[in-house]
XYZ file of C-alpha atoms in Angstrom:
567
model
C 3.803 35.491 8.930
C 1.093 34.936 11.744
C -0.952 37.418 9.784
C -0.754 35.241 6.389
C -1.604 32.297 9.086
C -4.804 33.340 10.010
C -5.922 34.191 6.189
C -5.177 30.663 5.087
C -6.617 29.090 7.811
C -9.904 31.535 6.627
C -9.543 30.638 3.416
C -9.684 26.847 3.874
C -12.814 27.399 5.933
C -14.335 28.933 3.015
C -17.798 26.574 1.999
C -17.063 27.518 -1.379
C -13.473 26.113 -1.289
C -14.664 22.754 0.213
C -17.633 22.104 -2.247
C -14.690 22.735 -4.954
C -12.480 20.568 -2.953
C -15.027 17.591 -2.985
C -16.632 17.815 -6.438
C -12.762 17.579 -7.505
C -12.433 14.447 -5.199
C -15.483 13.120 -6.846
C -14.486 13.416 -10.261
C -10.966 12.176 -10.382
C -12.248 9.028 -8.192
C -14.777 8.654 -10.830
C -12.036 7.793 -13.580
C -10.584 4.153 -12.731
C -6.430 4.598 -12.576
C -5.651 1.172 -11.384
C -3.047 -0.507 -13.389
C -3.961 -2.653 -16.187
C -2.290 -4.775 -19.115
C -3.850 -2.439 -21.549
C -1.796 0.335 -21.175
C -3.255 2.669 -23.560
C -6.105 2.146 -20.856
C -4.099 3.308 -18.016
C -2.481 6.087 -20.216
C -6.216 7.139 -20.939
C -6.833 7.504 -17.654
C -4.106 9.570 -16.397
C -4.573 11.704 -19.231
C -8.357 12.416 -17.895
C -6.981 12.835 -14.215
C -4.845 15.202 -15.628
C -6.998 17.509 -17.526
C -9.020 18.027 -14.822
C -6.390 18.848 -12.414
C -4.603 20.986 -15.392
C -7.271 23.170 -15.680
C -7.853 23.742 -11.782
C -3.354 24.661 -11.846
C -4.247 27.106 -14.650
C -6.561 29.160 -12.793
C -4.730 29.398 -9.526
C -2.935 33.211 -9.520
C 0.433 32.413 -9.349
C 3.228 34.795 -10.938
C 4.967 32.914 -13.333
C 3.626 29.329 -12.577
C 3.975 26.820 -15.173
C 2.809 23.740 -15.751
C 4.509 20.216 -17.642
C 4.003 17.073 -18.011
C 7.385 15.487 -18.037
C 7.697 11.999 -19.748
C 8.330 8.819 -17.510
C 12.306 8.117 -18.363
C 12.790 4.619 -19.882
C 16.278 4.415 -18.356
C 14.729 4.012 -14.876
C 14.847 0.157 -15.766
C 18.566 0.095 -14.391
C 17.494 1.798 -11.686
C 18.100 -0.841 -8.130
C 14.456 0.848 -7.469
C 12.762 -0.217 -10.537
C 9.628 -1.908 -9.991
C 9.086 -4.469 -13.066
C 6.447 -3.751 -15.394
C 4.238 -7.174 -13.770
C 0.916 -5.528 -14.586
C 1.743 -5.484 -18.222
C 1.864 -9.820 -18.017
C -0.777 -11.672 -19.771
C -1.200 -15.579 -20.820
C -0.563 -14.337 -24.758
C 2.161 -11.895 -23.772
C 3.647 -13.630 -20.807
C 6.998 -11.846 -20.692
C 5.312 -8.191 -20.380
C 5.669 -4.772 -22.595
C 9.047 -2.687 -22.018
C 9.715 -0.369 -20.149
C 9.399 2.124 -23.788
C 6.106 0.532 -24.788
C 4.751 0.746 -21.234
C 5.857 4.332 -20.649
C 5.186 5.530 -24.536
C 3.223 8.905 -24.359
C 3.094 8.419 -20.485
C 4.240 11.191 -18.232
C 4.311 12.863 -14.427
C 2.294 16.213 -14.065
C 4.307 18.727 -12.863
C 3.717 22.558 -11.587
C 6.918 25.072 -11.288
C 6.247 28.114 -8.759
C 9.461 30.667 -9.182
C 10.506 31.826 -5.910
C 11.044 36.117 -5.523
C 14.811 34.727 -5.443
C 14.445 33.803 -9.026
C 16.071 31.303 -11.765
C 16.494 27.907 -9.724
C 18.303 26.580 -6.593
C 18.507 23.390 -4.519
C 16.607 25.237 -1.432
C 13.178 25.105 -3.208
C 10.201 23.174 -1.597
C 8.463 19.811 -3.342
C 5.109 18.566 -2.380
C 4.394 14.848 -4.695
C 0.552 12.848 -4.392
C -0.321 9.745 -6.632
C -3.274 9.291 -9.186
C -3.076 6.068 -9.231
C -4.773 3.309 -7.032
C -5.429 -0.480 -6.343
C -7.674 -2.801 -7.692
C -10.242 -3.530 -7.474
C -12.059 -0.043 -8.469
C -14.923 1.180 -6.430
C -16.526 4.191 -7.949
C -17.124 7.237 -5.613
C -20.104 8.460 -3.748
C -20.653 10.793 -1.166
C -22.369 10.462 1.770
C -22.723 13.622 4.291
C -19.718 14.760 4.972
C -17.692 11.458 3.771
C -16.554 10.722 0.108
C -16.548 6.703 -0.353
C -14.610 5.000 -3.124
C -11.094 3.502 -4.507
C -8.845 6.349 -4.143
C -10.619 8.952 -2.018
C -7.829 8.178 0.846
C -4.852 6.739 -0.863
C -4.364 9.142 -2.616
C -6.889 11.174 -4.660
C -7.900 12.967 -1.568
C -3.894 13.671 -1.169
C -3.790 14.871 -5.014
C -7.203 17.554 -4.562
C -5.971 18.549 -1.319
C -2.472 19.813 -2.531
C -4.041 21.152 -5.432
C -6.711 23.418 -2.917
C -3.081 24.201 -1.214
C -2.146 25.939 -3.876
C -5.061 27.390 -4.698
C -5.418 29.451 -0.964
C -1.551 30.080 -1.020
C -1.563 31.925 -3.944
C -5.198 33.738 -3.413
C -3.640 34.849 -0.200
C -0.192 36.234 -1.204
C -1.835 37.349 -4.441
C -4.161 39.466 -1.940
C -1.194 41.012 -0.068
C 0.986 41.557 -2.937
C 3.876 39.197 -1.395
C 5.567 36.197 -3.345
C 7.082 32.802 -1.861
C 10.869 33.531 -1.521
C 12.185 29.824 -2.881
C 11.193 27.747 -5.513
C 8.237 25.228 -5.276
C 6.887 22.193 -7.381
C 4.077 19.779 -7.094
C 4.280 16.694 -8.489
C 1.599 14.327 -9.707
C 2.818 11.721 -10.264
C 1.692 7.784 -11.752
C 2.319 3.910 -10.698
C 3.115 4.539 -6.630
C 1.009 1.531 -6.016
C 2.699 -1.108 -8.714
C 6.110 0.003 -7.276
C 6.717 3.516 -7.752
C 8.406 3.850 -11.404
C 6.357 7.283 -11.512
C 8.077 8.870 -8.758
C 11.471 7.199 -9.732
C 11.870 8.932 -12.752
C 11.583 12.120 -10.620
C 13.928 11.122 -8.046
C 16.376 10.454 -10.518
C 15.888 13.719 -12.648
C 19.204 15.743 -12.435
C 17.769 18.779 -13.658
C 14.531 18.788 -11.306
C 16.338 18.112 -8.068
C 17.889 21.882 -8.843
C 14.598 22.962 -8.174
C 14.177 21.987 -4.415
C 15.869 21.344 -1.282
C 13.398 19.228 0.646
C 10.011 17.304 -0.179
C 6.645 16.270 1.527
C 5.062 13.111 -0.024
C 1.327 13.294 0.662
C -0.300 9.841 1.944
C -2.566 8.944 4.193
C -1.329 9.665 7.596
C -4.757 10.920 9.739
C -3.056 14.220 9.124
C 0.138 13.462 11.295
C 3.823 14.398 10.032
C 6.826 11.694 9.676
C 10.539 12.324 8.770
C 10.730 8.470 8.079
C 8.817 5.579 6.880
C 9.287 1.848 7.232
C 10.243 -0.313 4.353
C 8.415 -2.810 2.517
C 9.175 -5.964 0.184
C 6.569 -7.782 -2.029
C 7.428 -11.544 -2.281
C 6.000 -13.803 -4.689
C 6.198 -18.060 -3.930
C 6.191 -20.420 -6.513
C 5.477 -24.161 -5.302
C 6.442 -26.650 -7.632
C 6.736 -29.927 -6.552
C 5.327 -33.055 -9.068
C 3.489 -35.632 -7.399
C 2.849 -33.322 -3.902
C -0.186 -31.457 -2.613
C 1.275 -27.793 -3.314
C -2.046 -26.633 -1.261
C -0.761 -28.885 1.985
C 2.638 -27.463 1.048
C 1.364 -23.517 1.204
C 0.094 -23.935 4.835
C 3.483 -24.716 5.681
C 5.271 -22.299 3.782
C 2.477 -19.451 5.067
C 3.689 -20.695 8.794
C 7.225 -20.485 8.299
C 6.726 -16.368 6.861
C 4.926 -16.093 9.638
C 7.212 -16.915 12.317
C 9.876 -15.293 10.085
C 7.764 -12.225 10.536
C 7.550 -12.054 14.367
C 11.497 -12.588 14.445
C 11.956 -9.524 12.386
C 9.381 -7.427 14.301
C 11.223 -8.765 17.421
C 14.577 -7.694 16.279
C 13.118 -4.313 15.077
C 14.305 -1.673 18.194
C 14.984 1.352 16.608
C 13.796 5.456 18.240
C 11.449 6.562 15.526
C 9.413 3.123 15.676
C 8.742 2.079 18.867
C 5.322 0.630 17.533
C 7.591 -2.091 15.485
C 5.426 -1.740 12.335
C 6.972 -5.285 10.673
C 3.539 -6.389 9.111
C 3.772 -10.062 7.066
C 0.840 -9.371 4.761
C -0.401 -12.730 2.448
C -2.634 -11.011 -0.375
C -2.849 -13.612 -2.872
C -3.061 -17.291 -3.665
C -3.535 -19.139 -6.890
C -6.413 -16.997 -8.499
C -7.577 -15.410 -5.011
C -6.732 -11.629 -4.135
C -6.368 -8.744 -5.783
C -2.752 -7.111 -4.517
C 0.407 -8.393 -2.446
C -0.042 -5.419 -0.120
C -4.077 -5.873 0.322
C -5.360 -8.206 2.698
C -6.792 -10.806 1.321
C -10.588 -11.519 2.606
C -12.097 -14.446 1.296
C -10.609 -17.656 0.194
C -11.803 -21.503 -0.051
C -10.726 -24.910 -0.134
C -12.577 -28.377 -1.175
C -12.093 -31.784 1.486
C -12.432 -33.783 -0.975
C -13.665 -37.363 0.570
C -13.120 -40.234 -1.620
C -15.141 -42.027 1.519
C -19.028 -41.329 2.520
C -19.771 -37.892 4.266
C -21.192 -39.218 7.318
C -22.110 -36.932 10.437
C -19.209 -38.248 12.126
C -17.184 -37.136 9.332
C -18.373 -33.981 9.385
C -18.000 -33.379 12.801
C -14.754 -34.623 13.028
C -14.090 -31.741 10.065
C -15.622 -28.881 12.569
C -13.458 -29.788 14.927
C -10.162 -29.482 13.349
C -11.541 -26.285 12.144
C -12.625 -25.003 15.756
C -9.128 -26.148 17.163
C -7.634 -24.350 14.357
C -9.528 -20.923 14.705
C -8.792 -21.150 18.744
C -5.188 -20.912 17.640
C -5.596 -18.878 15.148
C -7.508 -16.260 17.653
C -4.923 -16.326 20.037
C -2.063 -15.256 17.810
C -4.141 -12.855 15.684
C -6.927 -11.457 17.571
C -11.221 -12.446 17.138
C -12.400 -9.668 14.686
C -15.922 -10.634 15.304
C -15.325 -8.909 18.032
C -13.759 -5.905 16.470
C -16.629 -2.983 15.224
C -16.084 -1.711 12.198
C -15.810 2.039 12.596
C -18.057 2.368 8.827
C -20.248 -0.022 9.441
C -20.531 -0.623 13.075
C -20.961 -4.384 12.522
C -18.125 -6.580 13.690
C -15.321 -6.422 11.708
C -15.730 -10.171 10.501
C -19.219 -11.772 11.260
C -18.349 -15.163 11.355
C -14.581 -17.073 10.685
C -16.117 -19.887 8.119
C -18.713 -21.904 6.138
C -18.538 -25.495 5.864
C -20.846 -26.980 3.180
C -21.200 -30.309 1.435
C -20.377 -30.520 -2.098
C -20.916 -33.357 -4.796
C -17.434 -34.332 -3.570
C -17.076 -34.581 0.250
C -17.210 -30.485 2.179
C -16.115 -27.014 1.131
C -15.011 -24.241 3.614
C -15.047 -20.522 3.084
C -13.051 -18.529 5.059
C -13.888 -15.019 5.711
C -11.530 -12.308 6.861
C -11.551 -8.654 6.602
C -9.752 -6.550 3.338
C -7.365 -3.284 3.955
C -3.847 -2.038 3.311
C -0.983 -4.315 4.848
C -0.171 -1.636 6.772
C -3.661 -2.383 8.322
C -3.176 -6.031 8.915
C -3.930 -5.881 12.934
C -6.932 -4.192 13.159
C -8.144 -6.697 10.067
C -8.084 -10.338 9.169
C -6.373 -11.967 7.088
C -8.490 -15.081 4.659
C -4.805 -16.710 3.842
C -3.321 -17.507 7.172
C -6.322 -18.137 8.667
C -6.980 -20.862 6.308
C -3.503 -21.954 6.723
C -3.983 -22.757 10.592
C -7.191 -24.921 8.751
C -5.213 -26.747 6.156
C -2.144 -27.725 8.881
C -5.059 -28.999 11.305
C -6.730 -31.409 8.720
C -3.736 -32.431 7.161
C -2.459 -33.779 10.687
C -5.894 -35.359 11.061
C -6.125 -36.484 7.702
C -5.750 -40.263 8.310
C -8.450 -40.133 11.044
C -10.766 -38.024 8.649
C -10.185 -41.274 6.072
C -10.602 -43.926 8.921
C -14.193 -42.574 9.304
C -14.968 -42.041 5.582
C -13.365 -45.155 4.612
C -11.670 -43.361 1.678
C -8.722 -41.023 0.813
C -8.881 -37.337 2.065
C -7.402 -34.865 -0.553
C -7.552 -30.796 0.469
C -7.261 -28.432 -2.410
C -7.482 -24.523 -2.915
C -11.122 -23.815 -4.861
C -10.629 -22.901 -8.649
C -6.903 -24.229 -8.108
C -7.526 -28.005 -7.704
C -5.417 -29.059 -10.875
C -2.588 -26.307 -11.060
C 0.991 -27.873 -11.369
C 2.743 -24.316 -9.866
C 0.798 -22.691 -6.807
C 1.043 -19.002 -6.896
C 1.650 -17.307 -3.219
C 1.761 -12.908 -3.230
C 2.089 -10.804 -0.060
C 4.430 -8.199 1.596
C 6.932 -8.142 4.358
C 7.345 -4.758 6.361
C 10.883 -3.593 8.130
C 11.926 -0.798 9.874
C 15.622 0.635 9.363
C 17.117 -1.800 11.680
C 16.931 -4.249 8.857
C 18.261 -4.057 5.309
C 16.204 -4.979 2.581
C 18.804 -7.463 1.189
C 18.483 -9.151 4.587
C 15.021 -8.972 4.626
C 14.685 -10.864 1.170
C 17.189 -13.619 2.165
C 15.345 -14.233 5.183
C 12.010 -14.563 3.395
C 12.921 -16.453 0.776
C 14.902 -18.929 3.390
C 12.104 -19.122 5.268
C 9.591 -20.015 2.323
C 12.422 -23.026 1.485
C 12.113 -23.842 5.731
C 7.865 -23.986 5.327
C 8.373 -26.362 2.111
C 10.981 -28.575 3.287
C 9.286 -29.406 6.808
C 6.238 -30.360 4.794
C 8.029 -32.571 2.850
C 9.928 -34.222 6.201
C 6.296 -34.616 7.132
C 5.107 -37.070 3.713
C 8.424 -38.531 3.977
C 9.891 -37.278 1.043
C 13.019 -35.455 0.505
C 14.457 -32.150 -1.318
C 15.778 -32.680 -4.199
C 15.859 -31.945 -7.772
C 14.853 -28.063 -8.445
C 14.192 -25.798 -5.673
C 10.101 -26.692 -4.781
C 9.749 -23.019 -3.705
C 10.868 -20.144 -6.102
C 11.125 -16.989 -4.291
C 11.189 -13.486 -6.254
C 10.688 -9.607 -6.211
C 9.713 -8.420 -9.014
C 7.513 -6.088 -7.882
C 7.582 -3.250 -4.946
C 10.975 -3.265 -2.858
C 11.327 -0.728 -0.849
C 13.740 0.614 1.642
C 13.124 1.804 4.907
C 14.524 4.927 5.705
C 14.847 7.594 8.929
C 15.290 11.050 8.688
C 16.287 13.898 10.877
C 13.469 14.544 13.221
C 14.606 18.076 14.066
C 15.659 18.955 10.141
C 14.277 22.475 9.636
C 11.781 21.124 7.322
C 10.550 18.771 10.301
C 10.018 22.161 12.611
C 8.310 23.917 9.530
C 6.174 21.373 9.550
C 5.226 20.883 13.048
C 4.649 24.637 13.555
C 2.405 24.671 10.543
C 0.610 21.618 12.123
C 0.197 23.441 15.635
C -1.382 26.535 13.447
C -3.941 24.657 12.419
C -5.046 22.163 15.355
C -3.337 19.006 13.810
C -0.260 18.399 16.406
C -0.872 17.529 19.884
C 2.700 17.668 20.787
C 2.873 13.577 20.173
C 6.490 12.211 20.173
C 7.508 11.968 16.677
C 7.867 9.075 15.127
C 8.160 7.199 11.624
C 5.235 6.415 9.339
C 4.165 2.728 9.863
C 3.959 2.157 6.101
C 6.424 2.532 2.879
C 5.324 5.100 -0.003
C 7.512 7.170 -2.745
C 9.089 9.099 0.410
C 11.975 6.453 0.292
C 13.096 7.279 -3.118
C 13.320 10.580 -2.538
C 15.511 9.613 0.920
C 17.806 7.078 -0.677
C 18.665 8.919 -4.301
C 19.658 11.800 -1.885
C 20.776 11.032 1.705
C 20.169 13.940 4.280
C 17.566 15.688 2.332
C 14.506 15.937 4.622
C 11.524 13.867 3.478
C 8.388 14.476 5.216
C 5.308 12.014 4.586
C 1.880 13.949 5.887
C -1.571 13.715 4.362
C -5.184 13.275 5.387
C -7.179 10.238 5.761
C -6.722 6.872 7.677
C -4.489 3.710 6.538
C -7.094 0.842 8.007
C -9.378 2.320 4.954
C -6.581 2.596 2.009
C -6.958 -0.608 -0.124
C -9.800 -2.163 1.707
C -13.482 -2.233 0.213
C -14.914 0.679 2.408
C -11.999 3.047 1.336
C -13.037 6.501 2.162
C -12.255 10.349 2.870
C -13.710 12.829 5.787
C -13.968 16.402 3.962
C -13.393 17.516 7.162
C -9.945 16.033 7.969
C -9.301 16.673 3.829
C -9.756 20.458 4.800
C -7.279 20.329 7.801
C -4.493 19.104 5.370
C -5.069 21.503 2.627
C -4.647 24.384 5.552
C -1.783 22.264 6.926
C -0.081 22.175 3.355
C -0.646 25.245 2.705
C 0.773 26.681 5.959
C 3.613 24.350 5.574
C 4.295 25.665 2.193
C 4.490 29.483 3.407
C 6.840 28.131 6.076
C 9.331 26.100 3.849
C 9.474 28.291 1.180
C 9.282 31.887 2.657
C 7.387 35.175 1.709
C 9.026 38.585 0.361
């Protein structure tokens, strides 16, 4: 075994493997797989993705591989897991395609290795990577020894490097005339980032889960191994409220998840988190943001002044705003002060812009974009501007003593809107169950709406002011056995090729396809490993080093030798 080892860990050193390995990364980043209401787009797309990793699977020399694509099962819909079909939503279709017109012609790309052992058996090895990405699409480019662009780290890089796996596995059995002893299949699979329907219809295929006995989901972990990941739910607020400023209303709602948020991450004590990854992630707001999960980095809001803009005015504006920010920084950190590892410039050059319009002053707030898994080390637009909106609104009647007129604050683009659209994420560890997690939320969205109204004198009533659903990603946190044979595989294959530095083991800070896998099938070992860096998935400078890519395809590789044996 040490001898095969050393030849993969040659092989992935190869300069020939790794220009392969990034003209690959290139081309599938250049073919845009985010999700779209046009799904004859989306199927387009995959179908591209896939004929260019199809014909890389057809050249690699293993005995008796096979390839399928294996339609996307319609009866996932009655699934507890199902993501609904949100993407599919427009303002002439409003209720959405089905699940059989969304998933028409639509499939998972999957590759069967037979083990020496032949015919099936529940023992085999799975390795499963995504195609598909977030908006909004950044084409690729490379730069030295870094490939830039939507998808290069969550999780096209994941997708070429299992693929390279493969490749050096079977060059290097092929060139000693062994075989793997158990089964293995890769997956490639669609829609992780809308909720994970892709993987789903895997997780609940019968007949495939007779074809392995343990699984490693490929994400971006900076090339470090997890047996568990924390959970995550997407919330989406709907203020409605005639005759109230929903905007006002938000900034209370957005304290109240907040707060909610630091009580769960506060409650969250549990062995393979002691990092307490509970992120509260706001990514959207009327017509600003792209994703729940991505942190939202600009937004802006009018003061409108039915009064004269004087300097006193003005002044009196700034310094709600400063007082704001001060409190903001305390609780969340200064990211002007925080380099940017890509750029090298601050993180966040400056909080705000405060401007005069035709109708009183207009403020932009700036924060800084990523994955909600990301949301300390960048800045989020939405609550910032909530700590803004709370501070004026409190000084409001001073604001219209100067000006001599009313003071009205509304969300730019939104100023007219009779329902005000709130989208972000929650994250929870396994010391919390996602039914919990969702009651809390949505009480706590109620809490932030009611005290608002306490505050304008006005009281509940009538229909609930603040709808609370989630339709879209829920998913459960989950902890596996951190000394499961696959878990030792795994960190012996890491030690082989310089990726473990005997660090304690611990849970992935972030929720991916691993958990349906864990919760269709409790006790078999789920492993979540992959190259790449979470504070660049989803954010605007998304990238991949080819170096770090090149670790994990020797890792996977190595891993793969290791879980499914040689004869």
């Amino acid at each position: 075994m040490q001898e095969l080892t050393q030849q993969i860990l040659a092989a992935s050193r190869s300069p020939e493997l790794r220009r392969a390995v990034s003209d690959l990364l290139m081309r599938i980043c250049a073919v845009d797989t985010t999700p779209y209401a046009d799904v004859d787009r989306m199927r387009a797309a995959e179908d591209a993705v896939f004929q260019m990793l199809e014909s890389v699977l057809d050249a690699i020399p293993f005995a008796g591989a096979r390839r399928e694509r294996r339609p996307i099962n319609p009866a996932i819909r009655k699934h507890p897991a199902f993501s609904l079909l949100h993407f599919t939503k427009t303002p002439e279709r409003p209720a959405g395609l089905s699940p059989e017109a969304v998933y028409a012609n639509r499939a998972n790309l999957l590759y069967f290795v037979p083990g020496a052992q032949g015919g099936e058996g529940p023992d085999g090895v799975a390795i499963n990577a995504h195609i598909d990405v977030v908006k909004p699409y950044i084409p690729p480019r490379l730069e030295g020894n870094v490939v830039y662009g939507r998808g290069a780290c969550d999780d096209k890089g994941a997708v070429v490097a299992m693929v390279a796996a493969l490749q050096v596995l079977a060059k290097v059995l092929q060139a000693q005339g062994r075989k793997l002893s158990r089964n293995l299949v890769g997956m490639l699979v669609v829609e992780e980032e809308t909720g994970g329907n892709g993987s789903l219809s895997l997780a609940i295929d019968r007949d495939l889960r007779q074809c392995y006995g343990s699984i490693l989901v490929l994400e971006c972990t900076g090339n470090d191994v997890h047996p568990a990941n924390r959970g995550a739910l997407w919330y989406r607020a709907d203020l409605r409220c005639p005759g109230v400023n929903l905007f006002e209303m938000f900034a209370f709602v957005n304290e109240q998840l907040e707060q909610e948020g630091r009580a769960i991450k506060a409650e969250s004590r549990h062995a393979l988190f002691p990092q307490r990854p509970v992120q509260t992630c706001h990514g959207m707001i009327g017509h600003y943001g792209e994703h729940p999960s991505r942190i939202c980095g600009e937004v802006a809001f009018n003061i409108g002044l039915a009064g004269a803009l004087s300097p006193a005015v003005e002044t009196c504006v700034r310094d709600c705003l400063d007082a704001a920010l001060a409190e903001y920084i305390a609780v969340y950190g200064d990211k002007t002060k925080s380099i940017d590892r890509t750029t090298g410039k601050p993180k966040v050059d400056h909080h705000y812009d405060l401007a005069r319009t035709a109708g009183g002053l207009r403020c932009d707030v700036h924060g800084s974009t990523g994955h909600m898994g990301s949301i300390l080390e960048n800045d989020g637009a939405i609550t910032k501007m909530g700590y803004f909106v709370r501070a004026l609104f409190r000084s409001k009647a001073k604001i219209a003593t100067l000006s001599a007129g009313e003071v009205t604050l509304t969300l730019t683009g939104d100023e007219a809107v009779d329902t005000l659209k709130l989208e972000g994420g929650q994250g929870f560890v396994p010391t919390h169950d996602i039914t919990e997690i969702m009651d809390r939320v949505r009480r706590a969205a109620e809490h932030g709406a009611e005290n608002y109204l306490r505050l304008i004198g006005r009281r509940l009533s009538g229909p609930r002011v603040v709808e609370v659903t989630y339709d879209k990603l829920h998913n459960a946190a989950f902890d596996g056995d951190p000394d499961s044979p696959a878990m030792r595989h795994a960190i012996a294959a890491a030690k082989a090729v310089g990726m473990w530095r005997d660090q304690p083991i611990k849970g992935w800070t972030v929720s991916c396809d691993s958990r349906l896998f864990a919760t269709e099938y409790p006790g078999l070992p789920v492993l979540t490993s992959g190259a790449g860096h979470l504070e660049y998935a989803h954010g605007d400078g998304e990238q991949m080093n080819l170096d770090e890519l090149m670790t994990s395809v020797a890792f996977i590789a190595t891993y793969l030798l290791y879980q499914a044996g040689v004869e």
